Short mmCIF file of C-alpha atoms in Angstrom, two decimals:
data_model
loop_
_atom_site.label_atom_id
_atom_site.label_comp_id
_atom_site.label_asym_id
_atom_site.label_seq_id
_atom_site.Cartn_x
_atom_site.Cartn_y
_atom_site.Cartn_z
CA MET A 1413 177.52 -111.31 9.43
CA ASN A 1414 179.92 -109.30 7.27
CA ARG A 1415 182.48 -111.31 5.30
CA SER A 1416 185.97 -109.97 4.71
CA TYR A 1417 187.95 -110.50 1.52
CA THR A 1418 191.67 -110.40 0.84
CA ASN A 1419 193.27 -107.87 -1.47
CA THR A 1420 194.01 -110.69 -3.94
CA GLN A 1421 190.31 -111.66 -4.10
CA LYS A 1422 189.39 -108.02 -4.53
CA ARG A 1423 191.84 -107.53 -7.45
CA THR A 1424 190.65 -110.77 -9.06
CA ALA A 1425 187.01 -109.64 -8.89
CA LEU A 1426 187.87 -106.27 -10.43
CA ARG A 1427 189.79 -107.97 -13.27
CA VAL A 1428 186.87 -110.29 -14.03
CA TYR A 1429 184.48 -107.32 -14.02
CA LYS A 1430 186.79 -105.45 -16.41
CA ARG A 1431 186.61 -108.43 -18.75
CA THR A 1432 182.88 -109.16 -18.48
CA GLN A 1433 181.62 -105.61 -17.85
CA SER A 1434 178.81 -107.13 -15.77
CA VAL A 1435 178.40 -107.31 -12.00
CA THR A 1436 176.03 -110.30 -12.20
CA LYS A 1437 178.36 -112.31 -14.44
CA THR A 1438 181.31 -111.55 -12.15
CA VAL A 1439 179.46 -112.78 -9.05
CA ARG A 1440 178.24 -115.91 -10.84
CA GLU A 1441 181.69 -116.75 -12.18
CA LEU A 1442 183.58 -116.28 -8.91
CA GLY A 1443 180.85 -117.06 -6.40
CA TYR A 1444 181.74 -113.94 -4.47
CA PRO A 1445 181.31 -111.15 -3.37
CA GLY A 1446 177.79 -109.79 -3.03
CA ARG A 1447 176.56 -107.42 -5.72
CA TRP A 1448 176.57 -104.41 -3.39
CA THR A 1449 180.08 -105.23 -2.19
CA LEU A 1450 181.32 -105.29 -5.78
CA TYR A 1451 179.55 -101.98 -6.49
CA LYS A 1452 181.34 -100.53 -3.46
CA TRP A 1453 184.72 -101.71 -4.79
CA LEU A 1454 183.98 -100.16 -8.18
CA ARG A 1455 183.15 -96.80 -6.58
CA GLU A 1456 186.38 -96.64 -4.59
CA PRO A 1457 188.82 -93.97 -5.85
CA LYS A 1458 191.77 -95.14 -7.89
CA THR A 1459 194.14 -92.60 -6.36
CA PRO A 1460 196.19 -93.67 -3.33
CA PRO A 1461 194.99 -92.41 0.08
CA GLN A 1462 196.31 -89.05 1.17
CA PRO A 1463 198.56 -88.93 4.24
CA ARG A 1464 196.85 -87.91 7.45
CA LYS A 1465 197.12 -84.30 8.46
CA GLN A 1466 199.07 -83.61 11.58
CA ALA A 1467 196.96 -82.37 14.46
CA LYS A 1468 197.44 -78.72 15.32
CA THR A 1469 198.62 -77.65 18.72
CA LEU A 1470 195.69 -77.14 21.04
CA THR A 1471 194.98 -73.58 22.14
CA HIS A 1472 194.68 -73.08 25.90
CA TYR A 1473 192.41 -70.22 26.87
CA PRO A 1474 192.85 -68.37 30.16
CA TYR A 1475 190.37 -68.76 32.97
CA GLU A 1476 188.90 -65.29 32.43
CA VAL A 1477 188.00 -66.05 28.80
CA LYS A 1478 186.28 -69.32 29.79
CA LEU A 1479 184.32 -67.62 32.58
CA ARG A 1480 183.26 -64.83 30.20
CA ALA A 1481 182.07 -67.40 27.63
CA VAL A 1482 180.06 -69.31 30.25
CA GLU A 1483 178.42 -66.11 31.51
CA LEU A 1484 177.37 -65.18 27.96
CA PHE A 1485 176.04 -68.70 27.44
CA HIS A 1486 173.91 -68.46 30.58
CA ASN A 1487 172.63 -65.09 29.39
CA GLY A 1488 171.18 -66.70 26.28
CA TRP A 1489 173.90 -66.08 23.70
CA ARG A 1490 174.37 -68.56 20.88
CA PRO A 1491 177.66 -70.53 21.05
CA ALA A 1492 178.61 -69.33 17.55
CA ASP A 1493 178.22 -65.69 18.63
CA ILE A 1494 180.17 -66.39 21.82
CA ALA A 1495 183.03 -67.89 19.79
CA GLN A 1496 183.13 -64.77 17.63
CA GLU A 1497 182.93 -62.43 20.63
CA CYS A 1498 185.69 -64.22 22.61
CA CYS A 1499 187.84 -65.07 19.54
CA LEU A 1500 187.52 -68.85 19.96
CA HIS A 1501 188.57 -71.37 17.32
CA THR A 1502 185.38 -73.39 17.70
CA HIS A 1503 182.03 -72.91 19.42
CA ALA A 1504 182.09 -76.54 20.68
CA SER A 1505 184.35 -75.46 23.54
CA VAL A 1506 181.52 -73.38 24.98
CA TYR A 1507 179.40 -76.50 25.61
CA ALA A 1508 182.30 -78.26 27.36
CA TRP A 1509 183.04 -75.25 29.57
CA ALA A 1510 179.37 -74.87 30.52
CA GLN A 1511 179.25 -78.55 31.50
CA ARG A 1512 182.38 -78.21 33.66
CA TYR A 1513 180.96 -75.09 35.28
CA ARG A 1514 177.75 -76.94 36.20
CA GLU A 1515 179.69 -79.85 37.69
CA GLU A 1516 182.63 -78.12 39.40
CA GLY A 1517 181.88 -74.39 39.34
CA GLN A 1518 184.62 -71.87 38.56
CA TRP A 1519 187.24 -74.36 39.77
CA GLY A 1520 186.50 -76.57 36.76
CA LEU A 1521 187.42 -73.79 34.32
CA MET A 1522 190.95 -73.37 35.72
CA SER A 1523 194.06 -75.20 34.57
CA LYS A 1524 196.44 -76.79 37.08
CA LYS A 1525 198.67 -73.73 37.00
CA GLU A 1526 195.72 -71.37 37.56
CA ARG A 1527 194.39 -73.55 40.37
CA ALA A 1528 197.77 -73.42 42.08
CA GLY A 1529 197.71 -69.61 41.92
CA HIS A 1530 194.11 -69.27 43.15
CA GLY A 1531 194.17 -72.07 45.67
CA ARG A 1532 196.60 -70.63 48.20
CA ILE A 1533 195.14 -71.11 51.65
CA PRO A 1534 195.94 -68.21 54.01
CA THR A 1535 197.43 -68.94 57.39
CA LYS A 1536 195.43 -68.70 60.59
CA ALA A 1537 197.21 -65.51 61.60
CA ALA A 1538 196.47 -63.90 58.22
CA LEU A 1539 192.82 -64.93 58.44
CA GLU A 1540 192.41 -63.50 61.96
CA LYS A 1541 194.12 -60.32 60.88
CA SER A 1542 191.66 -59.88 58.02
CA LEU A 1543 188.67 -59.99 60.38
CA PRO A 1544 187.32 -56.67 61.69
CA ASP A 1545 188.24 -55.64 65.26
CA ASN A 1546 184.85 -54.11 65.95
CA PRO A 1547 182.59 -56.62 67.81
CA THR A 1548 179.50 -55.16 66.15
CA GLN A 1549 180.91 -55.78 62.70
CA LEU A 1550 181.86 -59.32 63.73
CA LYS A 1551 178.30 -60.01 64.90
CA GLN A 1552 176.87 -58.64 61.64
CA GLN A 1553 179.25 -60.78 59.61
CA MET A 1554 178.41 -63.85 61.71
CA ALA A 1555 174.68 -63.25 61.30
CA THR A 1556 175.07 -62.97 57.52
CA LEU A 1557 177.07 -66.21 57.40
CA LEU A 1558 174.43 -68.02 59.48
CA VAL A 1559 171.68 -66.92 57.08
CA GLU A 1560 173.72 -67.88 54.02
CA LYS A 1561 174.50 -71.28 55.56
CA ALA A 1562 170.81 -71.95 56.27
CA VAL A 1563 169.81 -70.89 52.74
CA LEU A 1564 172.45 -73.15 51.17
CA GLU A 1565 171.32 -76.13 53.26
CA LYS A 1566 167.71 -75.64 52.17
CA GLU A 1567 168.75 -75.28 48.53
CA LEU A 1568 170.76 -78.49 48.84
CA GLU A 1569 167.66 -80.31 50.05
CA ILE A 1570 165.74 -79.13 46.98
CA ILE A 1571 168.55 -80.22 44.66
CA LYS A 1572 168.61 -83.70 46.21
CA LYS A 1573 164.84 -84.10 45.82
CA ASP A 1574 164.60 -82.74 42.26
CA VAL A 1575 167.34 -83.86 39.85
CA SER A 1576 166.21 -81.34 37.22
CA VAL A 1577 167.33 -78.42 39.40
CA ILE A 1578 170.79 -77.14 38.43
CA PRO A 1579 172.98 -76.01 41.37
CA GLY A 1580 173.37 -72.26 41.42
CA GLN A 1581 170.45 -71.75 39.00
CA LEU A 1582 167.37 -72.15 41.19
CA SER A 1583 164.19 -70.60 39.84
CA ASN A 1584 162.32 -67.91 41.77
CA LYS A 1585 159.69 -70.52 42.62
CA HIS A 1586 162.25 -72.69 44.42
CA LYS A 1587 163.85 -69.68 46.08
CA THR A 1588 160.45 -68.63 47.39
CA GLY A 1589 160.05 -72.04 48.99
CA VAL A 1590 163.45 -71.71 50.66
CA VAL A 1591 162.76 -68.21 52.02
CA ASP A 1592 159.27 -69.13 53.17
CA ALA A 1593 160.61 -72.14 55.09
CA LEU A 1594 163.24 -70.02 56.92
CA ARG A 1595 161.35 -66.75 57.47
CA SER A 1596 160.20 -67.87 60.93
CA THR A 1597 163.85 -68.29 62.00
CA PHE A 1598 165.71 -65.46 60.24
CA PRO A 1599 164.81 -61.92 59.13
CA LEU A 1600 163.07 -61.77 55.77
CA ALA A 1601 165.32 -59.03 54.39
CA MET A 1602 168.48 -61.05 55.10
CA LEU A 1603 166.96 -64.18 53.53
CA LEU A 1604 166.02 -62.30 50.37
CA ALA A 1605 169.53 -60.82 50.13
CA ALA A 1606 171.20 -64.23 50.70
CA SER A 1607 169.05 -65.99 48.10
CA GLY A 1608 169.19 -63.18 45.52
CA LEU A 1609 165.41 -62.88 45.35
CA ALA A 1610 163.50 -59.64 44.93
CA ALA A 1611 160.72 -58.90 47.41
CA SER A 1612 158.14 -58.46 44.63
CA SER A 1613 159.02 -61.88 43.16
CA PHE A 1614 158.82 -63.47 46.61
CA TYR A 1615 155.32 -62.16 47.33
CA TYR A 1616 154.13 -62.98 43.82
CA HIS A 1617 155.18 -66.65 44.05
CA LEU A 1618 154.00 -66.86 47.66
CA LYS A 1619 150.54 -65.69 46.62
CA LYS A 1620 150.57 -68.07 43.69
CA ARG A 1621 151.45 -71.01 45.95
CA ARG A 1622 148.58 -70.28 48.29
CA MET A 1623 146.05 -70.07 45.49
CA PRO A 1624 144.03 -73.25 44.80
CA ASP A 1625 145.31 -75.33 41.91
CA LYS A 1626 142.90 -74.92 38.99
CA HIS A 1627 144.26 -78.13 37.42
CA ALA A 1628 143.84 -80.29 40.52
CA ALA A 1629 141.01 -82.35 38.98
CA ILE A 1630 142.83 -82.67 35.68
CA ARG A 1631 145.98 -83.93 37.43
CA SER A 1632 144.09 -86.89 38.89
CA MET A 1633 142.53 -87.63 35.48
CA VAL A 1634 145.95 -87.55 33.82
CA HIS A 1635 147.20 -90.01 36.44
CA ARG A 1636 144.22 -92.30 35.84
CA ILE A 1637 144.53 -92.23 32.03
CA SER A 1638 148.25 -92.95 32.26
CA SER A 1639 147.77 -95.85 34.68
CA ASP A 1640 144.93 -97.34 32.58
CA SER A 1641 147.27 -97.39 29.58
CA HIS A 1642 150.04 -98.99 31.68
CA ASN A 1643 152.11 -95.81 31.25
CA THR A 1644 152.23 -96.17 27.45
CA TYR A 1645 150.33 -92.96 26.57
CA GLY A 1646 152.28 -89.80 25.84
CA TYR A 1647 150.99 -86.28 26.29
CA ARG A 1648 149.32 -86.26 22.85
CA ARG A 1649 147.20 -89.34 23.49
CA ILE A 1650 146.37 -88.18 27.03
CA TRP A 1651 145.31 -84.82 25.58
CA TRP A 1652 143.12 -86.67 23.08
CA GLN A 1653 141.51 -88.75 25.84
CA LEU A 1654 140.79 -85.56 27.81
CA ARG A 1655 139.10 -84.07 24.73
CA HIS A 1656 136.86 -87.15 24.48
CA LEU A 1657 135.91 -86.54 28.11
CA GLY A 1658 134.89 -82.99 27.23
CA ILE A 1659 137.93 -81.22 28.73
CA THR A 1660 139.55 -78.66 26.42
CA ILE A 1661 143.14 -77.97 27.43
CA SER A 1662 146.38 -77.20 25.64
CA GLU A 1663 148.86 -79.97 24.85
CA LYS A 1664 151.58 -77.90 26.50
CA VAL A 1665 149.59 -77.83 29.74
CA VAL A 1666 149.23 -81.62 29.64
CA ARG A 1667 152.96 -81.96 29.06
CA ARG A 1668 153.71 -79.62 31.98
CA LEU A 1669 151.35 -81.48 34.31
CA MET A 1670 152.98 -84.80 33.39
CA ARG A 1671 156.39 -83.31 34.11
CA GLU A 1672 155.30 -81.88 37.46
CA GLU A 1673 153.63 -85.16 38.46
CA ALA A 1674 156.67 -87.18 37.32
CA ILE A 1675 154.58 -89.29 34.94
CA THR A 1676 156.92 -91.20 32.65
CA VAL A 1677 156.09 -93.02 29.43
CA ARG A 1678 157.22 -96.56 28.73
CA PHE A 1679 158.49 -97.18 25.23
CA PRO A 1680 158.37 -100.84 24.14
CA LYS A 1681 161.56 -102.23 22.71
CA ARG A 1682 161.39 -103.02 19.04
CA LYS A 1683 161.73 -106.75 18.48
CA VAL A 1684 164.52 -107.77 16.13
CA LYS A 1685 163.20 -110.32 13.65
CA TYR A 1686 165.41 -113.33 13.15
CA SER A 1687 166.87 -113.79 9.66
CA SER A 1688 169.28 -116.50 8.60
CA TYR A 1689 170.16 -114.73 5.33
CA GLN A 1690 173.78 -113.55 5.41
CA GLY A 1691 174.28 -112.60 1.78
CA GLU A 1692 175.41 -114.54 -1.27
CA ILE A 1693 178.33 -116.30 0.40
CA SER A 1694 178.32 -119.18 -2.12
CA PRO A 1695 176.75 -120.00 -5.50
CA ALA A 1696 173.06 -120.81 -5.13
CA PRO A 1697 171.57 -123.91 -6.78
CA PRO A 1698 168.74 -123.52 -9.33
CA ASN A 1699 165.11 -123.30 -8.30
CA LEU A 1700 163.86 -126.77 -9.26
CA VAL A 1701 160.54 -126.46 -7.41
CA ASN A 1702 159.41 -123.07 -8.77
CA ARG A 1703 156.48 -122.95 -6.31
CA CYS A 1704 155.14 -126.32 -7.40
CA PHE A 1705 155.01 -128.30 -4.15
CA HIS A 1706 153.26 -131.39 -5.52
CA ALA A 1707 155.08 -134.72 -5.24
CA THR A 1708 153.94 -137.94 -6.92
CA ALA A 1709 155.72 -140.21 -4.43
CA ALA A 1710 157.12 -140.13 -0.93
CA ASN A 1711 160.71 -139.02 -0.31
CA THR A 1712 161.04 -137.20 -3.62
CA LEU A 1713 160.60 -133.60 -2.49
CA TRP A 1714 161.46 -132.33 1.00
CA LEU A 1715 161.08 -128.82 2.38
CA THR A 1716 163.30 -127.57 5.22
CA ASP A 1717 163.42 -124.34 7.22
CA ILE A 1718 164.48 -122.96 10.63
CA SER A 1719 162.00 -120.95 12.75
CA VAL A 1720 162.44 -119.11 16.03
CA PHE A 1721 160.15 -119.07 19.09
CA ALA A 1722 160.22 -116.91 22.20
CA ALA A 1723 160.44 -118.94 25.42
CA ASN A 1724 160.59 -117.97 29.09
CA GLU A 1725 164.36 -118.37 29.24
CA GLY A 1726 165.24 -117.11 25.75
CA ARG A 1727 164.81 -118.09 22.13
CA VAL A 1728 164.31 -121.63 20.80
CA TYR A 1729 165.14 -122.51 17.19
CA LEU A 1730 163.22 -125.28 15.42
CA SER A 1731 164.57 -127.02 12.31
CA VAL A 1732 162.01 -129.10 10.43
CA ILE A 1733 161.88 -131.22 7.25
CA ILE A 1734 158.47 -131.86 5.62
CA ASP A 1735 157.62 -134.30 2.83
CA CYS A 1736 155.54 -132.62 0.12
CA PHE A 1737 153.86 -135.92 -0.82
CA ASP A 1738 151.63 -136.12 2.28
CA GLY A 1739 152.82 -133.24 4.52
CA LYS A 1740 154.52 -135.63 6.90
CA VAL A 1741 157.09 -134.20 9.32
CA VAL A 1742 160.09 -136.32 8.42
CA ALA A 1743 162.38 -134.88 11.10
CA ALA A 1744 162.48 -132.00 13.58
CA LYS A 1745 165.21 -130.74 15.89
CA THR A 1746 165.38 -127.88 18.41
CA SER A 1747 168.31 -125.86 19.77
CA VAL A 1748 168.98 -122.65 21.65
CA ASN A 1749 171.44 -121.53 18.93
CA PRO A 1750 170.84 -121.43 15.15
CA THR A 1751 174.00 -123.32 14.21
CA MET A 1752 174.98 -125.29 11.13
CA GLU A 1753 174.83 -128.48 13.18
CA LEU A 1754 171.09 -127.91 13.79
CA ALA A 1755 170.24 -128.05 10.07
CA GLU A 1756 172.66 -130.91 9.37
CA SER A 1757 171.47 -133.05 12.29
CA THR A 1758 167.86 -132.61 11.10
CA LEU A 1759 168.78 -133.82 7.61
CA GLN A 1760 170.72 -136.76 9.03
CA ALA A 1761 167.75 -137.72 11.25
CA ALA A 1762 165.41 -137.58 8.24
CA ILE A 1763 167.71 -139.84 6.21
CA ASP A 1764 168.01 -142.31 9.09
CA ALA A 1765 164.23 -142.36 9.58
CA GLU A 1766 162.98 -142.56 5.97
CA GLY A 1767 165.96 -143.66 3.95
CA LEU A 1768 166.73 -142.53 0.40
CA PRO A 1769 165.11 -143.47 -2.93
CA PRO A 1770 167.25 -145.90 -4.93
CA ASP A 1771 167.18 -143.76 -8.06
CA GLY A 1772 168.61 -140.69 -6.25
CA SER A 1773 165.67 -138.48 -7.15
CA LEU A 1774 165.32 -136.75 -3.76
CA VAL A 1775 165.20 -132.95 -3.94
CA ILE A 1776 165.50 -130.83 -0.78
CA HIS A 1777 164.21 -127.28 -1.12
CA SER A 1778 165.34 -124.58 1.35
CA ASP A 1779 165.62 -120.82 1.60
CA ARG A 1780 168.81 -118.88 0.95
CA GLY A 1781 169.86 -118.90 4.62
CA VAL A 1782 173.44 -119.30 5.76
CA HIS A 1783 172.75 -122.81 7.09
CA TYR A 1784 172.14 -124.12 3.57
CA ARG A 1785 175.04 -122.27 1.90
CA GLY A 1786 177.98 -123.67 3.87
CA ARG A 1787 180.45 -126.32 2.79
CA SER A 1788 179.28 -128.84 5.41
CA TRP A 1789 175.71 -128.74 4.03
CA HIS A 1790 177.04 -129.13 0.48
CA SER A 1791 179.16 -132.10 1.52
CA LEU A 1792 176.30 -133.79 3.37
CA THR A 1793 173.85 -133.49 0.47
CA ALA A 1794 176.49 -134.60 -2.05
CA LYS A 1795 177.37 -137.61 0.11
CA TYR A 1796 173.81 -138.98 -0.10
CA GLY A 1797 173.14 -137.78 -3.66
CA ILE A 1798 170.47 -135.26 -2.62
CA VAL A 1799 169.74 -132.51 -5.12
CA ARG A 1800 169.57 -129.01 -3.61
CA SER A 1801 167.05 -126.36 -4.66
CA MET A 1802 166.64 -122.72 -3.65
CA PRO A 1803 164.22 -119.95 -4.63
CA LYS A 1804 165.18 -116.47 -5.66
CA LYS A 1805 165.64 -113.95 -2.87
CA ARG A 1806 162.42 -112.09 -3.71
CA GLY A 1807 160.34 -115.26 -3.60
CA VAL A 1808 161.63 -116.75 -0.36
CA VAL A 1809 158.64 -115.71 1.79
CA LEU A 1810 156.02 -117.13 -0.56
CA THR A 1811 158.07 -120.23 -1.36
CA MET A 1812 158.85 -121.20 2.23
CA ARG A 1813 155.33 -120.56 3.50
CA HIS A 1814 154.59 -124.28 3.32
CA ALA A 1815 157.44 -125.16 5.68
CA ARG A 1816 156.85 -122.24 8.04
CA GLY A 1817 153.14 -123.01 8.21
CA PHE A 1818 153.98 -126.10 10.28
CA SER A 1819 155.70 -124.03 12.98
CA GLY A 1820 153.34 -121.05 12.78
CA GLY A 1821 156.10 -118.78 11.40
#
C-alpha cells in the first residue's frame, strides 16, 4: 500500500537531508519516508513544471484519402510509407481507419457530412427509370443478383462459423467451398464471377480438398497429446512429444494443425504470494533476538507471525504466537482478512492465557509486517510493558522460519 506525504513533510525531509547529507540518517531521524521515496524526491527537478502545450486542431481527411490509405494497407504497405504517400500527420491513423473499414466498410470512413451526401436514397420513380426497358436485360440482371445473393449468404455462413475470417477478405480456399456448394444450383461461370475467384484457383483448391489428408494420423495424435496434458502443452512441447514417438515434422506444421483443429492451450494463473510488508512506515525496534531463539524460562521470548492458507471459499489468515522456551502455541487466531485486529487479538489472547512475568522481561519478536508497525500495536505492547523486537529486512525469512514452521509456511 503506497503512503502519501504532504508537501510540508516532503520539504522537512529534504531540509534534514541537506543537513545530514545521508538518506539513512534522514529516515532514522524522521521515521519516514522509505529510502527509495527519498531518493525519488532528491531526483526531482528543481525547476517549476512547464505549462501544458495546447492541443493542435485535429486534421480531418476526406473520404477518398482514407479509402486510398486502407487500400494500400491491404496491399501490404507499411503504415509509415502510407503516411508519407498520402501526406498524413501520423501513421497511427491508418490502423484506426483499417479497423473501421473491417467493422463498417466504406461507410465507416465517411464523416457525417460525407454520409449525408452519399446516403441519398433515390425515389421509386427514379429507381424504376434507371432499370433497362429490355426484358432480356432485366432477366440477366435478375439472374446476376440471384447468384450474388446466394454467394453472400454462403459467405455469411462461413463467417459465422469461423471468427478468424474477415468479411470481404475470404481466402480462395473458402471461396472454393462456397462455389462448390452452389455449383449444382447456379452456373459455374456466374459463381466464379460473383465470388471473384479464378477458374484455375477453383480447380486447384477443389483438387486439393479431394486429396486424402497426409496429416490425418498426426492430427489425432496431436489431439491425444493435448488432452493427456490437460491442454497445457503448446506447439513446442507437442512437437517434442511427436519427435519422441519417432515422427519428424516441422514446428510450423504442428502450430497450423493446432489452429485448424481449434486446440487451445490453458495458461495457469500466476499465484500472488501474500506479503504483509508495506515499507518502513514507522521506526523499527532493534533486533534483540539476533537469531538466538533459546529461552531460559517460559513467557520470556515469544514469536508471532501471520500466514495465509488457500481454502475452498477463499483465503484464511492464521495469526500465531509461540513460546521459544518449549515451543508451546500460546495463542492462535484465524480470519478471512489480514487486519490489525487479527494480530492484536492474538496478543491479547496470549496475555489472558499465560499472563505476564512480574519483572517485565517479555520480548515479542515479529517480522517487519504492517501489522506490527502500527500505532495500535505499539500502544498494546507499551500498555503491558512488552519489549518489541524485529529482524532486518534481509533476514526476515530465516528469522521467522521458527514461527512459520508451525503453520507450514
